[in-house]
Amino acid sequence: MNFLSYLINGISLGSVYAIIALGYTMVYGIAKMLNFAHGDVIMIGCYVTFLAMSGQGIHPLAAVIISIVVCTLLGIAVEKIAYKPLRRATPLAVLITAIGVSYFLQNAALLLFGADTKSFSSVVTLPALKLADGALTISGTTIVTIAACIVIMVALMLFIKKTKAGQAMLAVSEDKDAAQLMGVNVNATISLTFAIGSGLAAIAGVLFCSAYPTLTPYTGSMPGIKAFTAAVFGGIGSIPGALIGGILLGIIEILGRAYISSQLSDAIVFAVLIVVLLVKPTGILGKQIHEKV
Amino acid sequence: MAMLEVKNLEVHYGVIQAIKGISFEVNEGEVIALIGANGAGKTTTLQTITGMLKPSAGEILFGGQDISKIPGHKIVSMGMAHVPEGRRVFAELSVYENLKLGAYTRKDKAEIAESLARVYKSFPRLEERKNQLAGTLSGGEQQMLAMGRALMSKPKIVLMDEPSMGLSPILVEEIFNIIREISAGGTTVLLVEQNAKKALAIADRAYVLETGKIVLSGDAKEMMNNDSIKKAYLGE
Ligand SMILES: Nc1ncnc2c1ncn2[C@@H]1O[C@H](COP(=O)(O)OP(=O)(O)OP(=O)(O)O)[C@@H](O)[C@H]1O
Ligand SMILES: [Mg+2]
């Protein structure tokens, strides 16, 4: 029963990683850049939810929606102000800018919200599920997290496959000039991608903090890095890859913590990544990217 | 009034001037060939017309309106389609999805379905392979897809950049037949080709581009008999 319980917790943590990884992978797919500030958008989302709930006494669900709106706008603004002017710059310049944005957001949070640790109370009010005569307990947060991940994945796949905007995203990911020749507004499509990724980051952040309730300006960086790892693990640019990478990473982390060493669990996660990349450099579902000459 | 009128167009890549003040016009219903050697500036000219590149000087009048400062994605819905050099089909999408993207700016579902049926009629092979990923098509099929995709926007004028490039003689023949059909259907064509012989054979008029300048223009049939053209471009 213990193993099953660890496994479910792993899937739940992995669901959070998967939702964050979507943001990395979609932005990478379309803008060919690693948005290192993505993790910090999560942190901002958590603060917004926290302040709305504890400060203003707003209903948790409404607080989450406010947080999604704020993060979506933040994502669009970051892209417009920091990344768009660098559309034709070298990848290194873009990467350094992204790291700069990350520090900017952390310091802004430090200034606005203070350095003290906030204790985040779960947004989930669902009671825990007791199975097998109480031998296996699944918390409400766990259930909601896994369900949210499934709903988001299905919705996103349908959006991309079935809507014009989704097809435009695929077209822009593959060939910006050709997409423009079809009449696709490339800048608006990139904006939309950042908006979706950041909105999802808000949801992931709230779920993460509901399970791990300490909130500081640096809360976003570790899940951010892990989700980035998950995206690379699954094959960066691939949406199913983000799901698989995220879930596997969550399971490895929780099982590693339970059976090997709680101090080493992060090291185990990154060791697995290194092994995977040695065997398959493009990640599990990644395709060889042919650079155009 | 000409449908498309390019006036004193200049285009730079950084400090390199690729187009050095060219002027030409395309009238409604015409097939115009733009021929020239490698690096003459043919692709640059087409890309500037459809907004992929910004000119450093000059005007591009389409239906009397200067489109040189309009964002590129708005030009398709004005009635101009571009079959780019190297096809540039969306390899990860199916043939059908590529064609649907061609109609991205159109709203009327019934009209889009009608265009799709017409494209499938001109290119039966695309219909047979509609669920296949575009990246798995042969070169000739990809060219057909690129042309079909452009036609899905129901253009008044279509710009084609070397549609016969890299194709076997039989396919080249097929592609040129289709260009003839497109023209017969009432669509104006601006055709860039290295295969000058074939291009001149179907064109009404032609322009010859040499290192960013138009050095010759006139009736396509007369050009086929021009000695310098014969020597430089027709390999005779
Ligand atoms: N992205 C670029 N950066 C710098 N110079 C460029 C670029 N693209 C084209 N050029 C230069 O501009 C000139 C015109 O190129 P263009 O591609 O328009 O020629 P073309 O007539 O289409 O040739 P081809 O028949 O080989 O396709 C060439 O000298 C080329 O080297
Ligand atoms: Mg060319």
Coordinates of C-alpha atoms and ligand atoms in Angstrom, one line a residue:
Chain A
M1 CA 0.0 0.0 0.0
N2 CA 2.9 2.3 0.8
F3 CA 4.2 1.9 -2.7
L4 CA 0.8 2.7 -4.3
S5 CA 0.5 5.8 -2.1
Y6 CA 4.0 7.0 -3.2
L7 CA 3.1 6.3 -6.8
I8 CA 0.0 8.4 -6.6
N9 CA 1.8 11.2 -4.9
G10 CA 4.5 11.0 -7.6
I11 CA 1.8 11.2 -10.3
S12 CA 0.3 14.2 -8.6
L13 CA 3.7 16.1 -8.3
G14 CA 4.4 15.0 -11.8
S15 CA 1.1 16.5 -12.9
V16 CA 2.2 19.9 -11.6
Y17 CA 5.6 19.5 -13.4
A18 CA 3.7 18.5 -16.6
I19 CA 1.5 21.6 -16.5
I20 CA 4.5 23.9 -15.9
A21 CA 6.5 22.0 -18.6
L22 CA 3.8 22.8 -21.1
G23 CA 4.7 26.4 -20.8
Y24 CA 8.4 25.7 -21.5
T25 CA 7.7 23.4 -24.3
M26 CA 5.1 25.5 -26.1
V27 CA 7.2 28.6 -25.9
Y28 CA 10.2 26.7 -27.0
G29 CA 8.3 25.3 -29.9
I30 CA 7.1 28.6 -31.1
A31 CA 9.8 31.2 -30.1
K32 CA 12.7 28.7 -30.0
M33 CA 13.8 30.1 -26.7
L34 CA 14.0 28.9 -23.1
N35 CA 11.9 31.1 -21.0
F36 CA 13.8 30.8 -17.7
A37 CA 11.4 33.3 -16.1
H38 CA 8.6 30.8 -16.4
G39 CA 9.1 29.4 -12.9
D40 CA 8.9 32.9 -11.4
V41 CA 5.6 33.5 -13.1
I42 CA 4.4 30.5 -11.0
M43 CA 5.6 32.3 -7.8
I44 CA 3.8 35.5 -8.8
G45 CA 0.7 33.5 -9.4
C46 CA 1.0 31.9 -5.9
Y47 CA 1.3 35.3 -4.3
V48 CA -1.7 36.7 -6.1
T49 CA -3.8 33.7 -5.0
F50 CA -2.4 33.9 -1.4
L51 CA -3.1 37.7 -1.1
A52 CA -6.6 37.4 -2.6
M53 CA -7.5 34.5 -0.3
S54 CA -6.0 35.5 3.0
G55 CA -5.9 39.3 2.6
Q56 CA -9.2 39.9 0.8
G57 CA -11.1 36.7 1.9
I58 CA -12.0 35.9 -1.7
H59 CA -13.3 32.5 -2.5
P60 CA -10.4 30.1 -3.4
L61 CA -11.8 29.5 -6.9
A62 CA -12.2 33.2 -7.6
A63 CA -8.7 33.7 -6.3
V64 CA -7.3 31.2 -8.7
I65 CA -9.1 32.8 -11.6
I66 CA -7.6 36.2 -10.6
S67 CA -4.2 34.6 -10.4
I68 CA -4.7 33.1 -13.9
V69 CA -5.6 36.5 -15.3
V70 CA -2.7 38.2 -13.7
C71 CA -0.2 35.6 -14.9
T72 CA -1.6 35.6 -18.4
L73 CA -1.1 39.4 -18.6
L74 CA 2.3 39.1 -17.0
G75 CA 3.3 36.5 -19.6
I76 CA 2.2 38.7 -22.4
A77 CA 3.9 41.7 -21.0
V78 CA 7.2 39.8 -20.4
E79 CA 7.2 38.7 -24.0
K80 CA 6.3 42.1 -25.4
I81 CA 8.9 44.0 -23.3
A82 CA 11.8 41.6 -22.9
Y83 CA 11.7 39.0 -25.7
K84 CA 10.0 40.6 -28.7
P85 CA 12.7 43.1 -29.3
L86 CA 15.2 40.2 -29.4
R87 CA 13.3 38.2 -32.1
R88 CA 16.3 38.3 -34.4
A89 CA 19.0 38.3 -31.7
T90 CA 21.3 35.4 -30.9
P91 CA 20.0 32.6 -28.7
L92 CA 22.6 33.5 -26.0
A93 CA 21.3 37.1 -25.8
V94 CA 17.8 35.8 -25.4
L95 CA 18.8 33.3 -22.7
I96 CA 20.6 36.0 -20.7
T97 CA 17.6 38.2 -21.0
A98 CA 15.4 35.4 -19.7
I99 CA 17.6 34.9 -16.7
G100 CA 17.5 38.6 -16.2
V101 CA 13.7 38.6 -16.3
S102 CA 13.7 35.7 -13.8
Y103 CA 15.8 37.7 -11.3
F104 CA 13.7 40.8 -11.9
L105 CA 10.5 39.0 -11.0
Q106 CA 12.1 37.5 -7.9
N107 CA 13.3 40.8 -6.7
A108 CA 10.1 42.5 -7.5
A109 CA 8.3 39.9 -5.4
L110 CA 10.9 40.5 -2.6
L111 CA 10.1 44.2 -2.7
L112 CA 6.3 43.8 -3.0
F113 CA 5.6 40.8 -0.8
G114 CA 8.7 40.7 1.6
A115 CA 11.2 38.0 2.2
D116 CA 9.3 36.2 5.0
T117 CA 7.8 32.8 4.3
K118 CA 4.1 32.8 3.8
S119 CA 2.1 29.8 4.7
F120 CA -0.1 29.0 1.8
S121 CA -3.4 27.3 2.6
S122 CA -4.7 24.8 0.1
V123 CA -7.2 26.0 -2.3
V124 CA -8.7 22.6 -2.4
T125 CA -11.6 21.9 0.0
L126 CA -12.3 18.5 -1.2
P127 CA -12.1 15.8 1.5
A128 CA -9.5 13.1 1.3
L129 CA -10.4 9.8 -0.3
K130 CA -9.9 6.8 2.0
L131 CA -9.5 3.4 0.2
A132 CA -9.0 -0.1 1.3
D133 CA -10.3 0.4 4.8
G134 CA -8.2 3.5 5.4
A135 CA -4.9 1.8 4.4
L136 CA -4.6 4.2 1.4
T137 CA -5.5 7.8 1.7
I138 CA -5.5 10.2 -1.2
S139 CA -5.8 13.8 -0.4
G140 CA -8.2 16.1 -2.1
T141 CA -5.3 18.2 -3.4
T142 CA -3.8 15.1 -5.0
I143 CA -7.1 14.2 -6.7
V144 CA -7.7 17.8 -8.0
T145 CA -4.1 18.1 -9.2
I146 CA -4.3 14.9 -11.3
A147 CA -7.7 15.8 -12.6
A148 CA -6.6 19.3 -13.5
C149 CA -3.6 17.9 -15.4
I150 CA -5.9 15.5 -17.4
V151 CA -8.4 18.2 -18.2
I152 CA -5.7 20.7 -19.3
M153 CA -3.9 18.2 -21.5
V154 CA -7.1 17.1 -23.3
A155 CA -8.3 20.7 -23.7
L156 CA -4.9 21.8 -25.1
M157 CA -4.7 18.9 -27.5
L158 CA -8.2 19.7 -28.8
F159 CA -7.4 23.4 -29.0
I160 CA -4.3 22.8 -31.1
K161 CA -5.9 20.1 -33.3
K162 CA -9.3 21.6 -33.8
T163 CA -9.1 25.4 -33.7
K164 CA -7.7 27.9 -36.2
A165 CA -5.6 29.5 -33.6
G166 CA -4.2 26.2 -32.6
Q167 CA -3.3 25.3 -36.2
A168 CA -1.7 28.7 -36.5
M169 CA 0.4 28.0 -33.5
L170 CA 1.7 24.8 -35.1
A171 CA 2.3 26.6 -38.4
V172 CA 4.3 29.4 -36.6
S173 CA 6.3 26.8 -34.7
E174 CA 7.3 25.2 -37.9
D175 CA 7.9 28.2 -40.2
K176 CA 7.1 31.7 -39.3
D177 CA 7.5 33.2 -42.8
A178 CA 5.3 30.5 -44.3
A179 CA 2.7 31.0 -41.6
Q180 CA 2.7 34.7 -42.3
L181 CA 2.1 34.0 -46.0
M182 CA -1.1 32.1 -44.9
G183 CA -2.2 35.3 -43.2
V184 CA -1.3 34.3 -39.7
N185 CA -0.3 37.1 -37.4
V186 CA 2.9 35.7 -36.1
N187 CA 3.4 38.2 -33.2
A188 CA -0.2 37.7 -32.0
T189 CA 0.3 33.9 -32.1
I190 CA 3.5 34.1 -30.1
S191 CA 1.7 36.3 -27.6
L192 CA -1.1 33.8 -27.4
T193 CA 1.4 31.1 -26.6
F194 CA 3.0 33.0 -23.8
A195 CA -0.5 33.8 -22.5
I196 CA -1.5 30.2 -22.4
G197 CA 1.8 29.0 -20.9
S198 CA 1.6 31.7 -18.2
G199 CA -2.1 31.1 -17.4
L200 CA -1.3 27.4 -17.0
A201 CA 1.7 28.3 -14.8
A202 CA -0.7 30.1 -12.4
I203 CA -2.8 26.9 -12.1
A204 CA 0.3 24.8 -11.6
G205 CA 1.6 27.2 -9.0
V206 CA -1.5 27.1 -7.0
L207 CA -1.6 23.3 -7.0
F208 CA 2.0 23.1 -6.1
C209 CA 1.6 25.5 -3.2
S210 CA -1.5 23.6 -2.1
A211 CA 0.6 20.5 -1.7
Y212 CA 3.9 22.2 -0.5
P213 CA 2.6 25.3 1.4
T214 CA 5.6 27.4 1.9
L215 CA 5.7 30.5 -0.3
T216 CA 8.7 32.8 -0.7
P217 CA 10.0 34.8 -3.7
Y218 CA 12.1 31.8 -4.7
T219 CA 9.3 29.2 -4.5
G220 CA 9.0 29.1 -8.3
S221 CA 12.6 28.4 -9.2
M222 CA 12.9 24.7 -8.1
P223 CA 9.6 23.5 -9.7
G224 CA 10.5 25.7 -12.6
I225 CA 13.9 24.0 -13.1
K226 CA 12.3 20.5 -12.6
A227 CA 9.6 21.2 -15.0
F228 CA 12.1 22.4 -17.5
T229 CA 14.0 19.2 -16.9
A230 CA 10.7 17.3 -17.5
A231 CA 10.2 19.2 -20.8
V232 CA 13.7 18.2 -22.0
F233 CA 13.2 14.7 -20.6
G234 CA 10.0 14.2 -22.6
G235 CA 11.4 16.0 -25.7
I236 CA 11.3 19.8 -25.8
G237 CA 8.7 21.2 -28.2
S238 CA 6.4 18.2 -27.7
I239 CA 3.2 18.5 -25.7
P240 CA 2.7 14.8 -25.0
G241 CA 6.4 14.8 -24.2
A242 CA 5.8 17.4 -21.4
L243 CA 3.1 15.1 -20.0
I244 CA 5.2 12.0 -20.0
G245 CA 8.4 13.8 -18.8
G246 CA 6.5 15.6 -16.0
I247 CA 4.8 12.5 -14.7
L248 CA 8.0 10.3 -14.8
L249 CA 9.9 13.0 -13.1
G250 CA 7.4 13.3 -10.3
I251 CA 7.3 9.6 -9.8
I252 CA 11.1 9.3 -9.8
E253 CA 11.4 12.1 -7.3
I254 CA 8.9 10.7 -4.9
L255 CA 10.1 7.1 -5.1
G256 CA 13.7 8.3 -4.8
R257 CA 12.8 10.3 -1.7
A258 CA 10.9 7.3 -0.2
Y259 CA 13.3 4.5 -1.0
I260 CA 16.7 5.9 -1.6
S261 CA 17.3 9.2 0.2
S262 CA 15.3 12.3 0.8
Q263 CA 18.4 14.5 0.5
L264 CA 19.4 12.9 -2.8
S265 CA 16.0 12.9 -4.5
D266 CA 16.8 16.0 -6.5
A267 CA 20.2 14.6 -7.5
I268 CA 18.5 11.4 -8.6
V269 CA 16.1 13.4 -10.8
F270 CA 18.9 15.1 -12.6
A271 CA 21.0 12.0 -12.9
V272 CA 18.1 10.3 -14.7
L273 CA 17.9 13.3 -17.0
I274 CA 21.5 13.0 -17.9
V275 CA 21.2 9.3 -18.6
V276 CA 18.2 9.9 -20.8
L277 CA 19.9 12.6 -22.7
L278 CA 23.0 10.5 -23.2
V279 CA 20.9 7.7 -24.7
K280 CA 18.5 9.8 -26.6
P281 CA 19.7 13.5 -26.9
T282 CA 16.3 14.7 -28.1
G283 CA 14.4 13.3 -25.1
I284 CA 11.7 10.6 -25.1
L285 CA 9.4 12.0 -27.7
G286 CA 11.7 14.6 -29.2
K287 CA 12.4 14.9 -32.9
Q288 CA 15.6 15.7 -34.5
I289 CA 15.4 19.4 -35.2
H290 CA 16.9 20.3 -38.5
E291 CA 18.4 23.7 -38.3
K292 CA 17.8 25.6 -41.5
V293 CA 20.9 26.9 -43.2
Chain B
M1 CA -4.6 50.6 -64.1
A2 CA -2.3 47.7 -63.5
M3 CA -3.3 45.2 -60.8
L4 CA 0.2 45.2 -59.4
E5 CA 2.6 48.0 -59.9
V6 CA 6.1 48.0 -58.5
K7 CA 7.8 51.4 -58.6
N8 CA 11.5 52.1 -58.1
L9 CA 11.8 49.3 -55.5
E10 CA 15.0 49.0 -53.5
V11 CA 15.7 46.3 -51.0
H12 CA 18.7 46.0 -48.7
Y13 CA 20.0 43.1 -46.6
G14 CA 21.9 45.1 -44.1
V15 CA 24.4 47.1 -46.2
I16 CA 24.0 44.9 -49.2
Q17 CA 21.6 46.2 -51.8
A18 CA 19.9 43.3 -53.5
I19 CA 17.3 45.2 -55.5
K20 CA 18.5 48.4 -57.1
G21 CA 15.4 50.4 -58.1
I22 CA 13.2 48.2 -60.2
S23 CA 9.8 49.0 -61.7
F24 CA 7.4 46.7 -63.4
E25 CA 3.7 46.0 -63.6
V26 CA 1.3 43.1 -63.8
N27 CA -2.1 43.6 -65.4
E28 CA -5.2 41.6 -64.5
G29 CA -5.3 38.2 -66.2
E30 CA -1.7 38.3 -67.4
V31 CA 1.0 35.7 -66.8
I32 CA 4.2 37.6 -66.2
A33 CA 7.6 35.8 -66.0
L34 CA 10.4 37.2 -64.0
I35 CA 13.6 35.5 -65.1
G36 CA 17.2 35.8 -64.1
A37 CA 20.3 34.0 -62.9
N38 CA 21.1 32.8 -59.4
G39 CA 21.3 35.7 -57.0
A40 CA 19.6 38.2 -59.4
G41 CA 17.1 39.1 -56.8
K42 CA 14.0 37.3 -57.9
T43 CA 13.1 35.8 -54.6
T44 CA 13.9 39.1 -52.8
T45 CA 11.4 40.8 -55.1
L46 CA 8.6 38.4 -54.4
Q47 CA 9.3 38.4 -50.7
T48 CA 9.2 42.2 -50.6
I49 CA 5.9 42.2 -52.5
T50 CA 4.2 39.9 -50.0
G51 CA 5.6 41.7 -47.0
M52 CA 8.2 39.1 -45.8
L53 CA 10.8 41.8 -46.4
K54 CA 10.5 45.6 -46.1
P55 CA 11.7 47.7 -49.0
S56 CA 14.2 50.5 -48.3
A57 CA 12.6 52.7 -51.0
G58 CA 9.9 52.6 -53.6
E59 CA 6.3 51.7 -53.8
I60 CA 4.2 48.5 -54.3
L61 CA 0.8 49.3 -55.5
F62 CA -1.8 46.5 -55.4
G63 CA -5.2 47.5 -56.7
G64 CA -3.9 51.1 -56.5
Q65 CA -3.1 50.9 -52.8
D66 CA 0.5 51.0 -51.5
I67 CA 1.0 47.7 -49.6
S68 CA 4.7 48.2 -48.9
K69 CA 4.0 49.4 -45.3
I70 CA 1.1 47.0 -44.5
P71 CA 2.0 44.1 -42.1
G72 CA 2.7 41.0 -44.1
H73 CA -0.1 38.9 -42.7
K74 CA -2.8 41.3 -43.9
I75 CA -1.7 41.1 -47.6
V76 CA -3.2 37.6 -48.2
S77 CA -6.8 38.7 -47.5
M78 CA -6.3 41.5 -50.0
G79 CA -6.1 38.8 -52.7
M80 CA -2.5 38.0 -53.1
A81 CA -1.0 34.5 -52.5
H82 CA 2.7 33.5 -52.6
V83 CA 4.0 30.0 -53.4
P84 CA 7.4 30.4 -51.8
E85 CA 10.8 29.2 -53.0
G86 CA 11.5 25.7 -51.6
R87 CA 7.7 25.0 -51.1
R88 CA 7.8 25.6 -47.3
V89 CA 4.9 23.3 -46.7
F90 CA 4.2 22.6 -43.0
A91 CA 5.9 19.2 -42.7
E92 CA 4.4 18.2 -39.4
L93 CA 0.8 18.9 -40.5
S94 CA -1.3 16.7 -42.8
V95 CA -2.0 17.7 -46.4
Y96 CA -5.6 18.6 -45.4
E97 CA -4.4 20.8 -42.5
N98 CA -1.9 22.6 -44.8
L99 CA -4.7 23.3 -47.2
K100 CA -7.0 24.6 -44.4
L101 CA -4.2 26.9 -43.3
G102 CA -4.2 28.3 -46.9
A103 CA -7.8 29.4 -46.2
Y104 CA -6.8 30.9 -42.8
T105 CA -8.1 34.4 -43.6
R106 CA -11.4 33.2 -45.0
K107 CA -14.6 32.8 -43.0
D108 CA -17.3 31.3 -45.2
K109 CA -17.2 27.5 -44.6
A110 CA -19.2 26.7 -47.8
E111 CA -16.9 28.7 -50.0
I112 CA -13.8 27.1 -48.3
A113 CA -15.2 23.7 -49.0
E114 CA -15.8 24.7 -52.6
S115 CA -12.1 25.9 -53.0
L116 CA -11.0 22.6 -51.4
A117 CA -13.0 20.6 -53.9
R118 CA -11.5 22.6 -56.7
V119 CA -7.9 22.1 -55.4
Y120 CA -8.5 18.4 -55.1
K121 CA -9.8 18.4 -58.7
S122 CA -6.7 20.1 -60.0
F123 CA -4.4 17.9 -57.8
P124 CA -6.1 14.5 -57.4
R125 CA -2.9 13.3 -55.7
L126 CA -3.4 15.7 -52.8
E127 CA -6.9 14.2 -52.2
E128 CA -5.5 10.7 -52.2
R129 CA -3.0 11.8 -49.6
K130 CA -5.0 14.2 -47.6
N131 CA -4.3 12.6 -44.2
Q132 CA -0.6 12.1 -44.9
L133 CA 1.9 14.4 -43.2
A134 CA 3.2 16.9 -45.7
G135 CA 6.8 16.2 -44.8
T136 CA 6.4 12.6 -46.1
L137 CA 5.3 13.8 -49.6
S138 CA 7.6 13.6 -52.6
G139 CA 9.1 16.9 -53.9
G140 CA 6.6 17.1 -56.7
E141 CA 3.7 16.5 -54.4
Q142 CA 5.0 19.1 -52.0
Q143 CA 5.1 21.6 -54.8
M144 CA 1.5 20.7 -55.7
L145 CA 0.5 21.2 -52.0
A146 CA 2.3 24.6 -51.9
M147 CA 0.3 25.6 -55.0
G148 CA -2.9 24.2 -53.7
R149 CA -2.4 25.9 -50.4
A150 CA -1.9 29.3 -52.1
L151 CA -5.1 28.8 -54.1
M152 CA -7.1 28.1 -51.0
S153 CA -7.0 31.8 -50.2
K154 CA -8.9 32.4 -53.5
P155 CA -6.3 34.9 -54.7
K156 CA -6.7 37.5 -57.4
I157 CA -2.9 37.1 -58.1
V158 CA -0.6 34.4 -57.2
L159 CA 3.2 34.8 -57.0
M160 CA 5.2 31.6 -57.7
D161 CA 8.9 31.3 -56.9
E162 CA 10.6 28.6 -59.0
P163 CA 7.8 26.0 -58.9
S164 CA 9.7 23.7 -61.2
M165 CA 12.9 23.6 -59.1
G166 CA 14.3 20.1 -58.6
L167 CA 11.5 18.3 -60.4
S168 CA 11.7 15.6 -63.1
P169 CA 10.8 16.7 -66.7
I170 CA 7.4 15.0 -66.5
L171 CA 6.5 16.8 -63.3
V172 CA 7.8 20.1 -64.6
E173 CA 5.4 19.6 -67.5
E174 CA 2.6 18.9 -65.1
I175 CA 3.3 21.9 -63.0
F176 CA 3.4 24.2 -66.0
N177 CA 0.1 22.7 -67.2
I178 CA -1.4 23.6 -63.8
I179 CA -0.1 27.1 -64.0
R180 CA -1.8 27.4 -67.3
E181 CA -5.0 26.1 -65.8
I182 CA -4.8 28.6 -62.9
S183 CA -4.4 31.4 -65.4
A184 CA -7.2 30.1 -67.5
G185 CA -9.4 30.2 -64.4
G186 CA -8.9 33.9 -64.2
T187 CA -6.1 34.2 -61.7
T188 CA -3.3 36.5 -62.5
V189 CA 0.2 34.9 -62.2
L190 CA 3.6 36.4 -61.5
L191 CA 6.0 33.6 -62.2
V192 CA 9.7 33.5 -61.1
E193 CA 11.7 30.8 -63.0
Q194 CA 15.1 29.7 -63.8
N195 CA 13.6 27.5 -66.4
A196 CA 13.3 30.5 -68.7
K197 CA 12.3 28.5 -71.8
K198 CA 9.2 27.1 -70.1
A199 CA 8.4 30.3 -68.3
L200 CA 8.5 32.4 -71.5
A201 CA 6.4 29.8 -73.3
I202 CA 3.4 30.3 -71.0
A203 CA 4.0 34.0 -70.2
D204 CA 2.4 37.0 -71.9
R205 CA 5.2 39.3 -71.0
A206 CA 8.5 39.0 -69.2
Y207 CA 11.1 40.9 -67.3
V208 CA 14.8 40.0 -67.0
L209 CA 16.5 40.7 -63.7
E210 CA 20.3 41.0 -63.5
T211 CA 22.0 41.7 -60.1
G212 CA 19.1 43.7 -58.8
K213 CA 18.2 45.6 -62.0
I214 CA 15.7 45.0 -64.7
V215 CA 17.7 44.8 -67.9
L216 CA 15.1 43.8 -70.4
S217 CA 11.4 43.6 -70.6
G218 CA 8.8 42.9 -73.3
D219 CA 6.6 40.4 -75.0
A220 CA 7.5 36.9 -73.9
K221 CA 7.3 35.4 -77.4
E222 CA 9.6 38.1 -78.8
M223 CA 12.0 37.5 -76.0
M224 CA 12.3 33.8 -76.9
N225 CA 13.8 35.0 -80.2
N226 CA 16.1 37.6 -78.7
D227 CA 19.7 36.6 -79.3
S228 CA 21.1 37.7 -76.0
I229 CA 18.3 36.0 -74.1
K230 CA 18.8 32.8 -76.1
K231 CA 22.5 32.9 -75.2
A232 CA 22.2 33.8 -71.5
Y233 CA 19.0 32.0 -70.4
L234 CA 17.9 29.5 -73.0
G235 CA 21.2 27.7 -73.5
E236 CA 21.1 27.9 -77.2
Ligands
LIG1 N1 19.1 36.8 -46.0 C1 20.0 37.4 -46.8 N2 21.0 38.1 -46.3 C2 21.9 38.7 -47.1 N3 21.9 38.6 -48.4 C3 20.9 37.9 -49.0 C4 19.9 37.3 -48.2 N4 19.1 36.7 -49.1 C5 19.5 37.0 -50.3 N5 20.6 37.7 -50.3 C6 21.4 38.2 -51.4 O1 20.5 39.0 -52.2 C7 20.8 38.7 -53.6 C8 19.5 38.3 -54.3 O2 19.1 37.0 -53.7 P1 17.7 36.3 -54.2 O3 17.5 35.1 -53.3 O4 16.6 37.3 -54.3 O5 18.1 35.8 -55.6 P2 17.3 34.9 -56.6 O6 17.2 35.6 -57.9 O7 16.0 34.4 -56.1 O8 18.3 33.6 -56.8 P3 18.0 32.1 -57.0 O9 17.7 31.9 -58.4 O10 19.3 31.4 -56.6 O11 16.9 31.7 -56.1 C9 21.8 37.7 -53.7 O12 23.1 38.3 -53.9 C10 21.9 37.1 -52.3 O13 23.2 36.7 -51.9
MG2 MG 15.3 32.6 -55.5

